[in-house]
Short mmCIF file of C-alpha atoms in Angstrom, two decimals:
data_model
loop_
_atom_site.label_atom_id
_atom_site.label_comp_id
_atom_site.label_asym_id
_atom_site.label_seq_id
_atom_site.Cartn_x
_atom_site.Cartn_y
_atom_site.Cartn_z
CA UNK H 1 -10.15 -63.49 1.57
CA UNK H 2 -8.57 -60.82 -0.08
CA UNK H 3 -9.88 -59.37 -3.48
CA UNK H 4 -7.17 -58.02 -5.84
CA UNK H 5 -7.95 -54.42 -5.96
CA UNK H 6 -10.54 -54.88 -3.25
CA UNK H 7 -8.90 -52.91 -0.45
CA UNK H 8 -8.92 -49.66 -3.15
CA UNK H 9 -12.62 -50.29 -3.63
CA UNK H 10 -12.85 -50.44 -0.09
CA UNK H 11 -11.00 -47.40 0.44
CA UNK H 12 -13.50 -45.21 -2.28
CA UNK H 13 -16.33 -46.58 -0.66
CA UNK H 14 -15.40 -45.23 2.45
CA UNK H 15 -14.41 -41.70 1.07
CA UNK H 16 -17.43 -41.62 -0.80
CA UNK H 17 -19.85 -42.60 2.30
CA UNK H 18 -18.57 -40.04 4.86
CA UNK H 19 -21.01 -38.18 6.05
CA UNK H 20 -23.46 -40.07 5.58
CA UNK H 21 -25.91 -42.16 8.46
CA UNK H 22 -24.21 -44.89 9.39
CA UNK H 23 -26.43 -47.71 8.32
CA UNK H 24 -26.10 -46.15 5.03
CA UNK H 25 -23.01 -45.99 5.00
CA UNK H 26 -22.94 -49.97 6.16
CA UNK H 27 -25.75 -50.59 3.65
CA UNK H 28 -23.23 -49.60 1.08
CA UNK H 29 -19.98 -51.10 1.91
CA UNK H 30 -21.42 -54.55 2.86
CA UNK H 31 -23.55 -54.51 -0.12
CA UNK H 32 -19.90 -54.05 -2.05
CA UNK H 33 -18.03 -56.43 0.21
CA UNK H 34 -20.39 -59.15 -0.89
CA UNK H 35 -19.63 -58.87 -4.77
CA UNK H 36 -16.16 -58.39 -4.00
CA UNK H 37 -16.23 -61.56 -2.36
CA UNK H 38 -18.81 -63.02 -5.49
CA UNK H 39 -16.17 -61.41 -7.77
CA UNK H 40 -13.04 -63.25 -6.20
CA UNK H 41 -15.18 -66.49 -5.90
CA UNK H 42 -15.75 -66.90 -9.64
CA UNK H 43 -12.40 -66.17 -10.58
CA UNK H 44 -11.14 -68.85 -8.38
CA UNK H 45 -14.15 -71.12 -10.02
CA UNK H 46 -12.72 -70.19 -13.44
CA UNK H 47 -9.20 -69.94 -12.64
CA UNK H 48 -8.17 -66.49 -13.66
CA UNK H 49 -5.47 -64.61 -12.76
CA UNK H 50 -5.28 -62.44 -10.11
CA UNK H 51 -4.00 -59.63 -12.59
CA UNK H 52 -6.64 -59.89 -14.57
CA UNK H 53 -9.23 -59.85 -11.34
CA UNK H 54 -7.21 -56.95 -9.96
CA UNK H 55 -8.16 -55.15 -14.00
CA UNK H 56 -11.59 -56.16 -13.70
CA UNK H 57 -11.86 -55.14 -10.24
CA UNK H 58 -10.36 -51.88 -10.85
CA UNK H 59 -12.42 -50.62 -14.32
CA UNK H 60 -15.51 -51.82 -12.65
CA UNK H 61 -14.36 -49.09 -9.71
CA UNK H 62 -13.19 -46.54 -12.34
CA UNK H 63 -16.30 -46.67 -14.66
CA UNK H 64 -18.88 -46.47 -11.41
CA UNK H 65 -17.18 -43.76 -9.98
CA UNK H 66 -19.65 -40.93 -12.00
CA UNK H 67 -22.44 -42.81 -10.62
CA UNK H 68 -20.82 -43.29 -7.24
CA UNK H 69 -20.62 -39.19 -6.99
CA UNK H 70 -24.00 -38.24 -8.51
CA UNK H 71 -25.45 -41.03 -5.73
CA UNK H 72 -23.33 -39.60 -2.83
CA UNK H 73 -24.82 -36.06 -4.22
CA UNK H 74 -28.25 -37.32 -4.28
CA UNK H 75 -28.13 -38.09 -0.35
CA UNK H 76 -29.34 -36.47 2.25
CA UNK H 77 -26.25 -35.96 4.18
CA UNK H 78 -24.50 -34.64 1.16
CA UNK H 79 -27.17 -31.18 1.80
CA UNK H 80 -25.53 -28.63 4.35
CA UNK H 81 -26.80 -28.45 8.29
CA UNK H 82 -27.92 -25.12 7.23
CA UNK H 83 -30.52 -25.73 4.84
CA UNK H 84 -31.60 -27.18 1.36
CA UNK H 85 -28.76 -26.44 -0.79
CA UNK H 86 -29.30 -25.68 -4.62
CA UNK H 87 -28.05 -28.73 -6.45
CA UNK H 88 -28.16 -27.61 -10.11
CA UNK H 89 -26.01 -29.48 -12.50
CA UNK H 90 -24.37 -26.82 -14.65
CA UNK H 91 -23.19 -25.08 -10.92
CA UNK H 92 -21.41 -28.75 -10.57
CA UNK H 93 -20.32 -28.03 -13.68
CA UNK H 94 -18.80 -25.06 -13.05
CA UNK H 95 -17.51 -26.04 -10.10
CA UNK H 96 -15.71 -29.05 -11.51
CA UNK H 97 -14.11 -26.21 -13.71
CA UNK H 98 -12.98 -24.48 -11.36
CA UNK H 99 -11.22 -27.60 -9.62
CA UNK H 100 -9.69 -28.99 -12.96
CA UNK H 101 -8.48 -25.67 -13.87
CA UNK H 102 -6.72 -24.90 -10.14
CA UNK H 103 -5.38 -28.53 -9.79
CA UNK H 104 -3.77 -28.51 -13.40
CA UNK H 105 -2.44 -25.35 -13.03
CA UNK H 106 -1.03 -26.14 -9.28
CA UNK H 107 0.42 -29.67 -10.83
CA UNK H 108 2.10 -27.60 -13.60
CA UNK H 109 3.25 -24.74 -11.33
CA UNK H 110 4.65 -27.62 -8.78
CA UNK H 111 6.77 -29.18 -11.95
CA UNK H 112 7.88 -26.35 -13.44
CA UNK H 113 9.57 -25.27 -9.76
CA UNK H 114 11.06 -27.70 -9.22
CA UNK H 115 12.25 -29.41 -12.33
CA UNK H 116 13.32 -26.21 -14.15
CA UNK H 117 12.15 -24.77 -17.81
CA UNK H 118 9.40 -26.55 -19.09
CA UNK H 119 11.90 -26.54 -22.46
CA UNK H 120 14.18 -28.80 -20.65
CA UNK H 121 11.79 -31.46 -19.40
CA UNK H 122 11.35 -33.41 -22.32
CA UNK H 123 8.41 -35.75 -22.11
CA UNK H 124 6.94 -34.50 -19.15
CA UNK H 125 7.34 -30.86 -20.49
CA UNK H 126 4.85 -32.19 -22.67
CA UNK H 127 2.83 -33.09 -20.41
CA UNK H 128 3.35 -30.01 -18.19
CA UNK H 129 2.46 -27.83 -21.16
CA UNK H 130 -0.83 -30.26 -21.53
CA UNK H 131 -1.65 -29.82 -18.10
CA UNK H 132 -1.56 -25.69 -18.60
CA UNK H 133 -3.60 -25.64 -21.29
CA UNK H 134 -6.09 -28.04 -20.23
CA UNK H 135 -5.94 -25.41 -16.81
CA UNK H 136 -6.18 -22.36 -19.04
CA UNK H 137 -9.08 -23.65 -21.38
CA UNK H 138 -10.99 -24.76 -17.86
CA UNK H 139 -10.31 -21.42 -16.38
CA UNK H 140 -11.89 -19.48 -19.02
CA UNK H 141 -14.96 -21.85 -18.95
CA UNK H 142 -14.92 -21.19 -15.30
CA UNK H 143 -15.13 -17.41 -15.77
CA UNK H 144 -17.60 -17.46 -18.40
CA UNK H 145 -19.81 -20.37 -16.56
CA UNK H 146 -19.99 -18.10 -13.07
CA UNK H 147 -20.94 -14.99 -15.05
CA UNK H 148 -23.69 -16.89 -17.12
CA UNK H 149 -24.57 -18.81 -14.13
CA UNK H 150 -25.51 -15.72 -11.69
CA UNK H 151 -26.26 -13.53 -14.59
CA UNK H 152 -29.52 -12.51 -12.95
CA UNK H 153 -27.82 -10.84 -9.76
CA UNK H 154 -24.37 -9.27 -11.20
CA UNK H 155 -23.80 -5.97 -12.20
CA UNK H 156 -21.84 -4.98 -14.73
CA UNK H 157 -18.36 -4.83 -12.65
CA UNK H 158 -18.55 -8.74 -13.10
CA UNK H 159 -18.78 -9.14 -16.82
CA UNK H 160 -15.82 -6.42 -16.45
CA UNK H 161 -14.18 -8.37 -13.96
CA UNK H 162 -14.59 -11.82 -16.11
CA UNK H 163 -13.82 -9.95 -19.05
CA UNK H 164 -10.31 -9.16 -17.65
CA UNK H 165 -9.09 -12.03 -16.02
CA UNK H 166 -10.22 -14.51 -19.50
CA UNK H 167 -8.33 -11.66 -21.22
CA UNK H 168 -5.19 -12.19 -19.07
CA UNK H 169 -5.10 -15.92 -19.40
CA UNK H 170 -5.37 -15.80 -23.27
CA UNK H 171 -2.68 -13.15 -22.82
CA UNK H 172 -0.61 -15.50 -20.34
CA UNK H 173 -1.31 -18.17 -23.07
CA UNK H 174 0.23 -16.08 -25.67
CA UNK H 175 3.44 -16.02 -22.98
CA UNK H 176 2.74 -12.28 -22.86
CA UNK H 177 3.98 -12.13 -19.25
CA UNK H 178 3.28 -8.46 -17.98
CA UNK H 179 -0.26 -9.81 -18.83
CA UNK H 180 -0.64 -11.81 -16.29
CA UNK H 181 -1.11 -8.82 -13.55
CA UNK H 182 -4.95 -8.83 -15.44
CA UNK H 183 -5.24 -12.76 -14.15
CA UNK H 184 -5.45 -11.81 -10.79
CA UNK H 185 -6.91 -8.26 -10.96
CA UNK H 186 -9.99 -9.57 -13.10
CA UNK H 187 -10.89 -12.52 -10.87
CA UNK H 188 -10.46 -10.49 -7.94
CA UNK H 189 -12.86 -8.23 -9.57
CA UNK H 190 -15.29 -10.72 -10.51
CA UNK H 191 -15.49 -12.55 -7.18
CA UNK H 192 -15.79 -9.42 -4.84
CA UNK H 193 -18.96 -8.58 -7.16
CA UNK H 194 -20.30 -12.31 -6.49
CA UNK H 195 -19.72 -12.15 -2.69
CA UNK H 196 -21.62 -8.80 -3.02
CA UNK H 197 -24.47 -10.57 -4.53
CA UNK H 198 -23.96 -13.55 -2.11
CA UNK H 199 -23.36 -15.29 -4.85
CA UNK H 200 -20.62 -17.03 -3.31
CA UNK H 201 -19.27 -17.36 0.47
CA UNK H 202 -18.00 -14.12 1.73
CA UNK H 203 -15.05 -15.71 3.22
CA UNK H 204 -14.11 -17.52 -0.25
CA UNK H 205 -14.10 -13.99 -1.64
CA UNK H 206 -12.06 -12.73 0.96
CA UNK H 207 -9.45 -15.70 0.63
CA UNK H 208 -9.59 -15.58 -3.22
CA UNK H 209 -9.31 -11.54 -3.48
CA UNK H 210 -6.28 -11.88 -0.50
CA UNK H 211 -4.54 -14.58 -2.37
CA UNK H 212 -4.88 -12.48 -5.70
CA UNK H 213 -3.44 -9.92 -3.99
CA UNK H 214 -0.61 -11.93 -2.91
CA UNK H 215 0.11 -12.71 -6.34
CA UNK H 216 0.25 -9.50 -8.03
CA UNK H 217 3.33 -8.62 -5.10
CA UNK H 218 5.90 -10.88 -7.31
CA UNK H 219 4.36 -10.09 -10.69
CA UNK H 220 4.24 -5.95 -9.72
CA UNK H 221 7.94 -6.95 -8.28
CA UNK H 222 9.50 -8.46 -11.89
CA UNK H 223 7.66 -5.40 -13.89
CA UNK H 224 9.33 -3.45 -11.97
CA UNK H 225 12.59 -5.26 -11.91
CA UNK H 226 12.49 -5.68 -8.13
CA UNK H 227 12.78 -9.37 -7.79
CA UNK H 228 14.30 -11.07 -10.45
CA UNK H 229 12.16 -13.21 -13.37
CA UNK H 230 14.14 -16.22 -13.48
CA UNK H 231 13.38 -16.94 -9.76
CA UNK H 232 10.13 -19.45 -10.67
CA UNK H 233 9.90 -20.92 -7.44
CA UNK H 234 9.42 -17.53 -5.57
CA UNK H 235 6.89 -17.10 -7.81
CA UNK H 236 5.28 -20.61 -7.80
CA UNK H 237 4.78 -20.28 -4.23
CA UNK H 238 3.27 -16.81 -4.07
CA UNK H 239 1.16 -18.17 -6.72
CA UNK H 240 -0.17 -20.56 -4.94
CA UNK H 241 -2.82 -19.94 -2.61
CA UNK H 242 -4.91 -18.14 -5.31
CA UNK H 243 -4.41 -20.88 -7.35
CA UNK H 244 -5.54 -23.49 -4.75
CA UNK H 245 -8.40 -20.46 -3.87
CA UNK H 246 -9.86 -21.52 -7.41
CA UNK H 247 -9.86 -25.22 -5.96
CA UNK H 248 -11.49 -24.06 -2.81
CA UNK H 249 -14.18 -21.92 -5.07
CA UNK H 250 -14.57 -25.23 -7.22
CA UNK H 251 -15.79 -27.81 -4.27
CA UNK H 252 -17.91 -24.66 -2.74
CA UNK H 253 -19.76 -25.27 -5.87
CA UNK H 254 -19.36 -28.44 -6.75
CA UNK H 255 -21.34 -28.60 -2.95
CA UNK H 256 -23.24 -26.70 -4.15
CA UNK H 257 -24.85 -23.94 -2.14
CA UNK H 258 -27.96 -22.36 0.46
CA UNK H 259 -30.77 -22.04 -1.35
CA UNK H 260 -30.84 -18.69 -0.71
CA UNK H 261 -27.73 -18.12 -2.40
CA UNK H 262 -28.49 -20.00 -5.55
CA UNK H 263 -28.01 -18.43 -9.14
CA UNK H 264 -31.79 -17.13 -10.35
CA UNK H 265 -31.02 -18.81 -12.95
CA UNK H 266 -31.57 -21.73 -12.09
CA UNK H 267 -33.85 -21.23 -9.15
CA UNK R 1 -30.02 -35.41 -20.95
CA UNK R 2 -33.32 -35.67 -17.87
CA UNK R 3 -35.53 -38.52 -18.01
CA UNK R 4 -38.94 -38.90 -17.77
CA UNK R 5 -40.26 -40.02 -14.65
CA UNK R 6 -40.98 -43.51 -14.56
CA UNK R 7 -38.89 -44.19 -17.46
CA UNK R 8 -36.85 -46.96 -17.27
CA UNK R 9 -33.38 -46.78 -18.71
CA UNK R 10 -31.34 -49.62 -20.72
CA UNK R 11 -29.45 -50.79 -17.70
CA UNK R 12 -32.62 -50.91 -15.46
CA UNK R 13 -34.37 -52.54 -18.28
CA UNK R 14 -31.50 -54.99 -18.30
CA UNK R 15 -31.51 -55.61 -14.79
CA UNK R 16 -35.46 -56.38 -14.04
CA UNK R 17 -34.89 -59.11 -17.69
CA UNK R 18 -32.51 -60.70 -15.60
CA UNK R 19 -34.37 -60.97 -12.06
CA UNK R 20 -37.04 -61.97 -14.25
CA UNK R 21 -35.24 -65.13 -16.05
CA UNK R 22 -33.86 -66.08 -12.76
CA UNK R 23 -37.18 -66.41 -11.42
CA UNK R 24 -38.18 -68.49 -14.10
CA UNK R 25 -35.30 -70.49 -13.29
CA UNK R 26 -36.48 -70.64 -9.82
CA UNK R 27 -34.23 -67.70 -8.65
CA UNK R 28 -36.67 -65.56 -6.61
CA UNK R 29 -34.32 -63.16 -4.99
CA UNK R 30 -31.05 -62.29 -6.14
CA UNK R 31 -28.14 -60.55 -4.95
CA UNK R 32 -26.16 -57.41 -6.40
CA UNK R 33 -23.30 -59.70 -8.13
CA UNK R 34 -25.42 -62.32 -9.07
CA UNK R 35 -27.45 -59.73 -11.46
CA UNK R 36 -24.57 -58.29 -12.43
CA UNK R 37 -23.51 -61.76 -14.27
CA UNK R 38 -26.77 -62.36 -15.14
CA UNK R 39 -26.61 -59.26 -17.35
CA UNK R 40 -22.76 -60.18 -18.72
CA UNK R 41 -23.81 -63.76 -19.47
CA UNK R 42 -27.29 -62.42 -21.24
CA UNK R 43 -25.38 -59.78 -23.82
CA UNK R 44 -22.15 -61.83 -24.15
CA UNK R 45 -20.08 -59.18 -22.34
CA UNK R 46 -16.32 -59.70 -20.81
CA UNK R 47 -16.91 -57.42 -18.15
CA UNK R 48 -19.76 -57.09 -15.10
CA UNK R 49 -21.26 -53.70 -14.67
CA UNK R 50 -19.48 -50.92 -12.75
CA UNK R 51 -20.23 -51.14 -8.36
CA UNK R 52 -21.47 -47.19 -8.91
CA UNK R 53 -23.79 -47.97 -11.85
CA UNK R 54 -25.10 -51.24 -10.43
CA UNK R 55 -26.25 -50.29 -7.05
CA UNK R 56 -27.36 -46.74 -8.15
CA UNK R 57 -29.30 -48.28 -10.27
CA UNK R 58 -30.67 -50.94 -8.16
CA UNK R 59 -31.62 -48.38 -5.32
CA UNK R 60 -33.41 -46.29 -7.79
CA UNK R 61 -35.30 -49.51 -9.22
CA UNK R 62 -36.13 -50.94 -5.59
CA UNK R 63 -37.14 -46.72 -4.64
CA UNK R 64 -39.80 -46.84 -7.60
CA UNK R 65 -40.88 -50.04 -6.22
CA UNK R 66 -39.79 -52.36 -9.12
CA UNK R 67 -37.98 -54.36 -6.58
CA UNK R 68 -37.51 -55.32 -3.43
CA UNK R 69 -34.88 -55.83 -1.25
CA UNK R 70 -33.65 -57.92 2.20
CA UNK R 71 -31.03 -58.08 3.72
CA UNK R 72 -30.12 -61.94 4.96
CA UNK R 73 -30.21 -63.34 8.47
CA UNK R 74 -26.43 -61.95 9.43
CA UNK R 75 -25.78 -66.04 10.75
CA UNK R 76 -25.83 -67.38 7.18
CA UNK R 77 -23.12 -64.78 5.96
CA UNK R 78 -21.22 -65.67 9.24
CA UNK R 79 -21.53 -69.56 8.79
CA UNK R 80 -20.58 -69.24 5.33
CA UNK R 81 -17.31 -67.02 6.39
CA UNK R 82 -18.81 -64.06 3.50
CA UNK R 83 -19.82 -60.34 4.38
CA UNK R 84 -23.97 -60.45 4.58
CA UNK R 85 -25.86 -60.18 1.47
CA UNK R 86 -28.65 -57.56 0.05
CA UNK R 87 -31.65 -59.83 -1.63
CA UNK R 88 -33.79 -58.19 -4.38
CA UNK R 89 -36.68 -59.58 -5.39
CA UNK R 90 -39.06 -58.51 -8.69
CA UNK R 91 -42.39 -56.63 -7.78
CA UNK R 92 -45.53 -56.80 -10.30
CA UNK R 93 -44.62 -52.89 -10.71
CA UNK R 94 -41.32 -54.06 -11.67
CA UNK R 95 -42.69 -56.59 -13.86
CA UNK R 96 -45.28 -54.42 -15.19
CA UNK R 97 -42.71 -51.44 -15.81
CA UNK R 98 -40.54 -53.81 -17.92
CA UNK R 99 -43.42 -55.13 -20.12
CA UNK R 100 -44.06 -51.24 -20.74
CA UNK R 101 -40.17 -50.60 -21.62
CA UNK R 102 -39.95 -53.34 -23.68
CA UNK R 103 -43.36 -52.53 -25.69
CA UNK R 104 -42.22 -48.79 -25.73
CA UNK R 105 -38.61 -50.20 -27.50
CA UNK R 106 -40.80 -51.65 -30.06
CA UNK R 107 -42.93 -49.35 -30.93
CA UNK R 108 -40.48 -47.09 -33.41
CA UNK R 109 -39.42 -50.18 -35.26
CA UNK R 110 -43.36 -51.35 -35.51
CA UNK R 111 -44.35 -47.97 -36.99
CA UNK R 112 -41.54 -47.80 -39.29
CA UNK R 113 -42.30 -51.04 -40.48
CA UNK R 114 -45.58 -50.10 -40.95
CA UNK R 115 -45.03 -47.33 -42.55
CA UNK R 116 -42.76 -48.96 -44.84
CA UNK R 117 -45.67 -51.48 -45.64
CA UNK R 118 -47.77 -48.70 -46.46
CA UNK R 119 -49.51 -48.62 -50.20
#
């Protein structure tokens, strides 16, 4: 028996699972496998389509999948080796930021590479210029969410810090290029203050603030006329690793992290 | 939004109404999918509930101890060629939970109409 769309439910399940005992893990997929096979048996009974199974099949994947990650959070295998972790929603939420805003941006950046001027895309220029401002709206809800978040243990070199780099990405919005040296220099800023606080992993800092770093080389080089501004996919790829750093920062909190290192906030 | 604890919400609700009718129909345990159609066939729905949203929900029912659960003798799946199959069966807290959720749904409309009958 083979359910239409089965194998992809199949497939989540297992993703979703890792990690976790494996009798819950078996608990789960056989408990799946069975109304898969319920699912495929009625449709034979009624004679629909495998199409329309395969649609059925795949919403009824697509509109679990929020409770699918909220249950995989709720496990006990989802919490580190190290210790409780702090599992408060609006860090998630912050996290999830963090992650929409890096992979939108990174999609974009990929595009934009290797396709040329967004100008000359057409549709999918549309959609490229979506995808950036979806990234840019996220990343300034990512600044503003860490500093509210761990607003109880950061000094005033974060709010600086945050300040600066939401300033550069409305500036980079506004296509004010030279702006976008205050991207990098703010969030570099703001993340060396949380790793002070132990706000955040110290090696996330150090990866974030060494990738930011990385990225101001090509900017500092076309402000200064060193290395030329029409060579994008230079750029793209010195960009990046701090743009996949904000992915990395993302599922640290999306994690969610040691108790210990929890914002007061919430605590 | 946080809910109260013990508070039942309109799926759960939904699902204890159906192992309840089955049970009336003679249906003492049930299965996952089977509830799931239960459900479509009781509201008139095209579509079964989401795999995430059904078996969260039926782990958190069966952790407050409104159900039950099994799992079947792993021969019968294997004689029937199926994968094995999770039984859940109603509890009196389940039972007892859903009377409450249902009288607690009918309260607002009772005092409104009340009020509305006032002098």
């Amino acid at each position: 028996m083979s359910t239409p769309g089965g194998e992809v439910v199949r497939r989540w399940v297992d993703a979703y699972t890792r990690g976790l005992p494996p009798e819950t893990r078996a608990a789960r997929r056989d408990e799946i496998d069975d109304d898969l096979w319920c699912q495929f048996e009625e449709s034979l009974v009624l004679g629909r389509s495998a199409r329309s199974l395969r649609v059925e099949v795949l919403l009824r994947l697509l509109l679990g999948l929020p409770a699918d990650i909220s249950w995989r959070l709720s496990q006990p295998g989802a919490r580190s080796a190290r210790g409780e972790r702090n599992t408060s929603m609006s860090t998630r939420m912050v996290g999830a930021l963090w992650v929409v805003a890096g992979a939108t941006l990174v999609s974009a950046a990929i595009v934009v590479a290797v396709l040329g001027q967004v100008s000359s895309l057409g549709g999918l220029g549309v959609l490229v210029l979506a995808a950036g401002t979806v990234g840019a709206v996220a990343f300034v809800g990512a600044v503003l969410g860490l500093v509210w978040e761990f607003r109880g243990r950061l000094g005033r070199l974060s709010a600086l810090g945050g300040g600066v780099a939401v300033l550069g990405m409305v500036l980079v919005v506004l296509d004010a290029s030279p702006s976008w040296v205050l991207l990098p220099l703010g969030s570099a800023i703001l993340v060396w203050d949380l790793a002070r606080a132990r706000a955040i992993p110290r090696a996330l800092a150090i990866v974030l603030g060494a990738s930011s770093i990385v990225m101001l080389v090509p900017l500092a080089g076309a402000m200064f006329g060193i290395i030329g501004t029409a060579d994008t996919p230079a750029q793209v790829a010195l960009a990046m690793p701090y743009l996949l750093s904000w992915i990395a920062l993302g599922v640290s909190l999306l994690r969610a992290m040691p108790r210990d290192q929890a914002p007061l906030a919430s605590a | 939004m946080r809910r109260k604890t013990g508070e039942l919400v309109p799926l759960e609700i939904s699902i204890l109404d159906s192992a309840l009718d089955l049970r009336r129909r003679g249906v003492v345990e049930a299965h996952g999918f089977l509830l799931a159609k239960e459900m479509r066939d009781a509201r008139g729905a095209r579509r079964l509930t989401a795999y995430g949203t059904l078996y969260k929900a039926l782990e958190r029912l069966e952790r407050t101890g409104c159900l039950e659960s099994r799992w079947e003798d792993p021969a019968i799946a294997a004689s029937d060629s199926r994968p094995r199959r999770r039984f859940y069966r109603l509890t009196l807290v389940g039972e007892a939970a859903l009377v409450r959720a249902k009288q607690a749904s009918l309260e607002p409309s009772l005092g409104r109409a009340a009020a509305g009958a006032r002098p």
